[in-house]
PDB file of C-alpha atoms in Angstrom:
ATOM      1  CA  UNK A   1      -4.097   4.835 -17.933  1.00 69.00           C
ATOM      2  CA  UNK A   2      -1.896   7.407 -16.341  1.00 75.00           C
ATOM      3  CA  UNK A   3      -3.982  10.447 -17.272  1.00 81.00           C
ATOM      4  CA  UNK A   4      -7.202   8.892 -16.001  1.00 83.00           C
ATOM      5  CA  UNK A   5      -5.565   7.925 -12.680  1.00 80.00           C
ATOM      6  CA  UNK A   6      -4.162  11.436 -12.322  1.00 82.00           C
ATOM      7  CA  UNK A   7      -7.389  13.301 -13.037  1.00 88.00           C
ATOM      8  CA  UNK A   8      -9.482  10.896 -10.942  1.00 88.00           C
ATOM      9  CA  UNK A   9      -7.122  11.367  -7.983  1.00 86.00           C
ATOM     10  CA  UNK A  10      -7.410  15.117  -8.283  1.00 88.00           C
ATOM     11  CA  UNK A  11     -11.193  15.109  -8.716  1.00 90.00           C
ATOM     12  CA  UNK A  12     -11.901  12.603  -5.937  1.00 90.00           C
ATOM     13  CA  UNK A  13      -9.125  13.283  -3.401  1.00 88.00           C
ATOM     14  CA  UNK A  14      -7.148  16.469  -3.977  1.00 87.00           C
ATOM     15  CA  UNK A  15      -9.932  18.865  -4.939  1.00 88.00           C
ATOM     16  CA  UNK A  16     -12.315  17.789  -2.150  1.00 89.00           C
ATOM     17  CA  UNK A  17      -9.436  18.244   0.310  1.00 90.00           C
ATOM     18  CA  UNK A  18      -8.910  21.779  -0.997  1.00 88.00           C
ATOM     19  CA  UNK A  19     -12.625  22.525  -0.828  1.00 88.00           C
ATOM     20  CA  UNK A  20     -12.735  21.259   2.773  1.00 89.00           C
ATOM     21  CA  UNK A  21     -10.606  24.219   3.804  1.00 86.00           C
ATOM     22  CA  UNK A  22     -13.169  26.959   4.281  1.00 76.00           C
ATOM     23  CA  UNK A  23     -10.908  29.624   2.790  1.00 69.00           C
ATOM     24  CA  UNK A  24     -10.660  27.622  -0.442  1.00 70.00           C
ATOM     25  CA  UNK A  25     -14.265  27.111  -1.538  1.00 77.00           C
ATOM     26  CA  UNK A  26     -14.901  26.821  -5.295  1.00 79.00           C
ATOM     27  CA  UNK A  27     -11.188  26.874  -6.097  1.00 79.00           C
ATOM     28  CA  UNK A  28     -11.061  23.648  -8.071  1.00 85.00           C
ATOM     29  CA  UNK A  29     -14.241  23.655 -10.172  1.00 85.00           C
ATOM     30  CA  UNK A  30     -12.514  24.899 -13.341  1.00 87.00           C
ATOM     31  CA  UNK A  31      -9.929  22.128 -13.075  1.00 88.00           C
ATOM     32  CA  UNK A  32     -12.638  19.485 -12.852  1.00 89.00           C
ATOM     33  CA  UNK A  33     -14.173  20.942 -16.019  1.00 91.00           C
ATOM     34  CA  UNK A  34     -10.720  20.801 -17.641  1.00 92.00           C
ATOM     35  CA  UNK A  35     -10.549  17.100 -16.806  1.00 92.00           C
ATOM     36  CA  UNK A  36     -13.881  16.512 -18.528  1.00 94.00           C
ATOM     37  CA  UNK A  37     -12.721  18.419 -21.614  1.00 95.00           C
ATOM     38  CA  UNK A  38      -9.389  16.580 -21.674  1.00 94.00           C
ATOM     39  CA  UNK A  39     -11.137  13.216 -21.363  1.00 94.00           C
ATOM     40  CA  UNK A  40     -13.187  14.136 -24.433  1.00 95.00           C
ATOM     41  CA  UNK A  41     -10.018  15.158 -26.285  1.00 96.00           C
ATOM     42  CA  UNK A  42      -8.498  11.740 -25.569  1.00 95.00           C
ATOM     43  CA  UNK A  43     -11.668  10.046 -26.841  1.00 95.00           C
ATOM     44  CA  UNK A  44     -11.557  12.192 -29.984  1.00 96.00           C
ATOM     45  CA  UNK A  45      -7.890  11.303 -30.464  1.00 96.00           C
ATOM     46  CA  UNK A  46      -8.743   7.625 -30.144  1.00 96.00           C
ATOM     47  CA  UNK A  47     -11.421   8.074 -32.819  1.00 96.00           C
ATOM     48  CA  UNK A  48      -9.042   9.664 -35.330  1.00 96.00           C
ATOM     49  CA  UNK A  49      -6.337   7.066 -34.636  1.00 96.00           C
ATOM     50  CA  UNK A  50      -8.902   4.299 -35.210  1.00 96.00           C
ATOM     51  CA  UNK A  51      -9.923   5.948 -38.488  1.00 95.00           C
ATOM     52  CA  UNK A  52      -6.277   5.972 -39.562  1.00 95.00           C
ATOM     53  CA  UNK A  53      -5.922   2.287 -38.679  1.00 94.00           C
ATOM     54  CA  UNK A  54      -9.022   1.415 -40.710  1.00 94.00           C
ATOM     55  CA  UNK A  55      -7.937   3.493 -43.686  1.00 93.00           C
ATOM     56  CA  UNK A  56      -7.987   1.385 -46.830  1.00 91.00           C
ATOM     57  CA  UNK A  57      -7.854   4.187 -49.361  1.00 87.00           C
ATOM     58  CA  UNK A  58      -4.831   5.596 -51.044  1.00 90.00           C
ATOM     59  CA  UNK A  59      -2.037   7.810 -49.895  1.00 93.00           C
ATOM     60  CA  UNK A  60      -4.180  10.953 -50.033  1.00 93.00           C
ATOM     61  CA  UNK A  61      -6.782   9.494 -47.659  1.00 93.00           C
ATOM     62  CA  UNK A  62      -4.093   8.210 -45.289  1.00 93.00           C
ATOM     63  CA  UNK A  63      -2.443  11.629 -45.345  1.00 95.00           C
ATOM     64  CA  UNK A  64      -5.734  13.286 -44.322  1.00 95.00           C
ATOM     65  CA  UNK A  65      -6.062  10.871 -41.393  1.00 95.00           C
ATOM     66  CA  UNK A  66      -2.463  11.520 -40.350  1.00 96.00           C
ATOM     67  CA  UNK A  67      -3.144  15.264 -40.374  1.00 96.00           C
ATOM     68  CA  UNK A  68      -6.246  14.718 -38.222  1.00 96.00           C
ATOM     69  CA  UNK A  69      -4.189  12.698 -35.708  1.00 96.00           C
ATOM     70  CA  UNK A  70      -1.565  15.427 -35.694  1.00 97.00           C
ATOM     71  CA  UNK A  71      -4.178  18.140 -35.016  1.00 96.00           C
ATOM     72  CA  UNK A  72      -5.705  16.109 -32.189  1.00 96.00           C
ATOM     73  CA  UNK A  73      -2.293  15.479 -30.611  1.00 96.00           C
ATOM     74  CA  UNK A  74      -1.596  19.209 -30.745  1.00 96.00           C
ATOM     75  CA  UNK A  75      -4.963  19.938 -29.109  1.00 96.00           C
ATOM     76  CA  UNK A  76      -4.345  17.401 -26.329  1.00 94.00           C
ATOM     77  CA  UNK A  77      -0.863  18.751 -25.708  1.00 94.00           C
ATOM     78  CA  UNK A  78      -2.014  22.381 -25.609  1.00 95.00           C
ATOM     79  CA  UNK A  79      -4.849  21.557 -23.228  1.00 94.00           C
ATOM     80  CA  UNK A  80      -2.653  19.527 -20.871  1.00 91.00           C
ATOM     81  CA  UNK A  81       0.167  22.070 -20.839  1.00 92.00           C
ATOM     82  CA  UNK A  82      -2.231  24.908 -20.045  1.00 93.00           C
ATOM     83  CA  UNK A  83      -3.937  22.845 -17.338  1.00 90.00           C
ATOM     84  CA  UNK A  84      -0.675  21.789 -15.695  1.00 87.00           C
ATOM     85  CA  UNK A  85       0.790  25.309 -15.768  1.00 90.00           C
ATOM     86  CA  UNK A  86      -2.350  26.677 -14.118  1.00 90.00           C
ATOM     87  CA  UNK A  87      -2.324  23.956 -11.447  1.00 87.00           C
ATOM     88  CA  UNK A  88       1.323  24.571 -10.650  1.00 86.00           C
ATOM     89  CA  UNK A  89       0.849  28.333 -10.469  1.00 90.00           C
ATOM     90  CA  UNK A  90      -2.514  28.450  -8.682  1.00 87.00           C
ATOM     91  CA  UNK A  91      -3.407  25.215  -6.888  1.00 85.00           C
ATOM     92  CA  UNK A  92      -0.225  23.654  -5.581  1.00 84.00           C
ATOM     93  CA  UNK A  93       0.890  26.772  -3.690  1.00 88.00           C
ATOM     94  CA  UNK A  94      -2.414  26.524  -1.792  1.00 87.00           C
ATOM     95  CA  UNK A  95      -1.364  23.129  -0.461  1.00 84.00           C
ATOM     96  CA  UNK A  96       1.842  24.514   0.974  1.00 85.00           C
ATOM     97  CA  UNK A  97      -0.064  27.399   2.505  1.00 89.00           C
ATOM     98  CA  UNK A  98      -3.115  25.564   3.897  1.00 90.00           C
ATOM     99  CA  UNK A  99      -1.993  21.967   4.547  1.00 89.00           C
ATOM    100  CA  UNK A 100       0.554  20.732   7.037  1.00 89.00           C
ATOM    101  CA  UNK A 101       3.286  18.366   5.865  1.00 84.00           C
ATOM    102  CA  UNK A 102       1.440  15.526   7.587  1.00 85.00           C
ATOM    103  CA  UNK A 103      -1.806  16.372   5.761  1.00 88.00           C
ATOM    104  CA  UNK A 104       0.036  16.506   2.440  1.00 85.00           C
ATOM    105  CA  UNK A 105       1.693  13.152   3.121  1.00 81.00           C
ATOM    106  CA  UNK A 106      -1.659  11.639   4.043  1.00 83.00           C
ATOM    107  CA  UNK A 107      -3.163  12.792   0.727  1.00 85.00           C
ATOM    108  CA  UNK A 108      -0.188  11.414  -1.215  1.00 81.00           C
ATOM    109  CA  UNK A 109      -0.611   8.110   0.616  1.00 79.00           C
ATOM    110  CA  UNK A 110      -4.315   7.957  -0.280  1.00 82.00           C
ATOM    111  CA  UNK A 111      -3.548   8.710  -3.923  1.00 82.00           C
ATOM    112  CA  UNK A 112      -0.828   6.070  -4.093  1.00 78.00           C
ATOM    113  CA  UNK A 113      -3.093   3.550  -2.394  1.00 76.00           C
ATOM    114  CA  UNK A 114      -5.709   4.036  -5.107  1.00 78.00           C
ATOM    115  CA  UNK A 115      -3.285   4.033  -8.023  1.00 76.00           C
ATOM    116  CA  UNK A 116      -2.510   0.721  -9.654  1.00 72.00           C
ATOM    117  CA  UNK A 117       0.998  -0.697  -9.809  1.00 71.00           C
ATOM    118  CA  UNK A 118       0.928  -0.559 -13.616  1.00 74.00           C
ATOM    119  CA  UNK A 119       0.392   3.218 -13.586  1.00 75.00           C
ATOM    120  CA  UNK A 120       2.976   3.746 -10.855  1.00 74.00           C
ATOM    121  CA  UNK A 121       5.497   1.619 -12.748  1.00 76.00           C
ATOM    122  CA  UNK A 122       4.927   3.795 -15.822  1.00 76.00           C
ATOM    123  CA  UNK A 123       5.349   6.994 -13.787  1.00 73.00           C
ATOM    124  CA  UNK A 124       8.629   6.180 -12.061  1.00 74.00           C
ATOM    125  CA  UNK A 125      10.781   6.247 -15.235  1.00 78.00           C
ATOM    126  CA  UNK A 126       9.104   9.513 -16.222  1.00 72.00           C
ATOM    127  CA  UNK A 127      10.017  10.991 -12.843  1.00 69.00           C
ATOM    128  CA  UNK A 128      13.616   9.891 -13.141  1.00 73.00           C
ATOM    129  CA  UNK A 129      13.925  11.188 -16.707  1.00 78.00           C
ATOM    130  CA  UNK A 130      12.033  14.474 -16.291  1.00 75.00           C
ATOM    131  CA  UNK A 131      13.346  15.753 -12.980  1.00 79.00           C
ATOM    132  CA  UNK A 132      16.754  17.003 -11.916  1.00 83.00           C
ATOM    133  CA  UNK A 133      18.668  14.856  -9.421  1.00 84.00           C
ATOM    134  CA  UNK A 134      17.571  17.139  -6.596  1.00 87.00           C
ATOM    135  CA  UNK A 135      13.909  17.005  -7.679  1.00 81.00           C
ATOM    136  CA  UNK A 136      14.120  13.208  -7.975  1.00 79.00           C
ATOM    137  CA  UNK A 137      15.489  12.925  -4.447  1.00 82.00           C
ATOM    138  CA  UNK A 138      12.762  15.219  -3.090  1.00 80.00           C
ATOM    139  CA  UNK A 139      10.012  13.315  -4.925  1.00 76.00           C
ATOM    140  CA  UNK A 140      11.259   9.894  -3.867  1.00 76.00           C
ATOM    141  CA  UNK A 141      11.784  11.119  -0.308  1.00 78.00           C
ATOM    142  CA  UNK A 142       8.213  12.403  -0.223  1.00 75.00           C
ATOM    143  CA  UNK A 143       6.886   9.121  -1.607  1.00 72.00           C
ATOM    144  CA  UNK A 144       8.851   7.122   0.939  1.00 74.00           C
ATOM    145  CA  UNK A 145       7.721   9.363   3.799  1.00 76.00           C
ATOM    146  CA  UNK A 146       4.070   9.157   2.752  1.00 70.00           C
ATOM    147  CA  UNK A 147       4.207   5.375   2.430  1.00 71.00           C
ATOM    148  CA  UNK A 148       6.530   4.505   5.302  1.00 71.00           C
ATOM    149  CA  UNK A 149       6.015   0.973   6.658  1.00 67.00           C
ATOM    150  CA  UNK A 150       3.560  -0.020   3.930  1.00 67.00           C
ATOM    151  CA  UNK A 151       3.589  -2.634   1.192  1.00 66.00           C
ATOM    152  CA  UNK A 152       3.989   0.236  -1.274  1.00 66.00           C
ATOM    153  CA  UNK A 153       7.198   1.284   0.474  1.00 68.00           C
ATOM    154  CA  UNK A 154       8.547  -2.252  -0.014  1.00 71.00           C
ATOM    155  CA  UNK A 155       7.407  -2.279  -3.655  1.00 68.00           C
ATOM    156  CA  UNK A 156       8.993   1.137  -4.276  1.00 68.00           C
ATOM    157  CA  UNK A 157      12.271  -0.065  -2.803  1.00 72.00           C
ATOM    158  CA  UNK A 158      12.191  -3.119  -5.083  1.00 71.00           C
ATOM    159  CA  UNK A 159      11.447  -1.245  -8.322  1.00 66.00           C
ATOM    160  CA  UNK A 160      13.915   1.571  -7.681  1.00 70.00           C
ATOM    161  CA  UNK A 161      16.695  -0.912  -6.854  1.00 68.00           C
ATOM    162  CA  UNK A 162      16.527  -2.360 -10.395  1.00 62.00           C
TER     163      UNK A 162
END
C-alpha cells in the first residue's frame, strides 16, 4: 500500500541519493531503521485486527480485542508522526541545500515511475484535502515539472480533471 511504497522509495531512492553526497554520509540510517520498526507495527496491527475478526467469544473478549486494536493504532500513529516530523525537520532541508532543482525533479520522477497508479490515485485526494490551496498548487506544479512529457503527466492531467 501507500506506506510501503513511501518507505521503499525513501530507502531505495531518496536515502541513497542523500548518502551519495559526500557531506551527507550516514544521515539516513536511523530513518531506515524507523521503516523496519514501522513495518513491524503494521504487521502487529494486522495481527490484532485479525484476532478481533476471529473473535467468537462474548462482549468482554471482543472489548479486549478492540482495546488491543486501539493501542496498536496509537502506536502506529505515534511512530509515524515522530518519523515524519523528524524527516521534515532534518532530512528535507538537506535536499534544498545539497540538490539542485533538476536533481530533485529527477528523484521525484524516479519515485513516481516506480509507484503504482493505485497508490498514486489514493494519494492525490489526500494531497488535495490535506494541503492549503497554495501547497496544492506547488505540489502539483512540482509533479508536472518532474513528469513533463511523460505518460504520467497525461495520466495526472486526466485524474485531476475529474
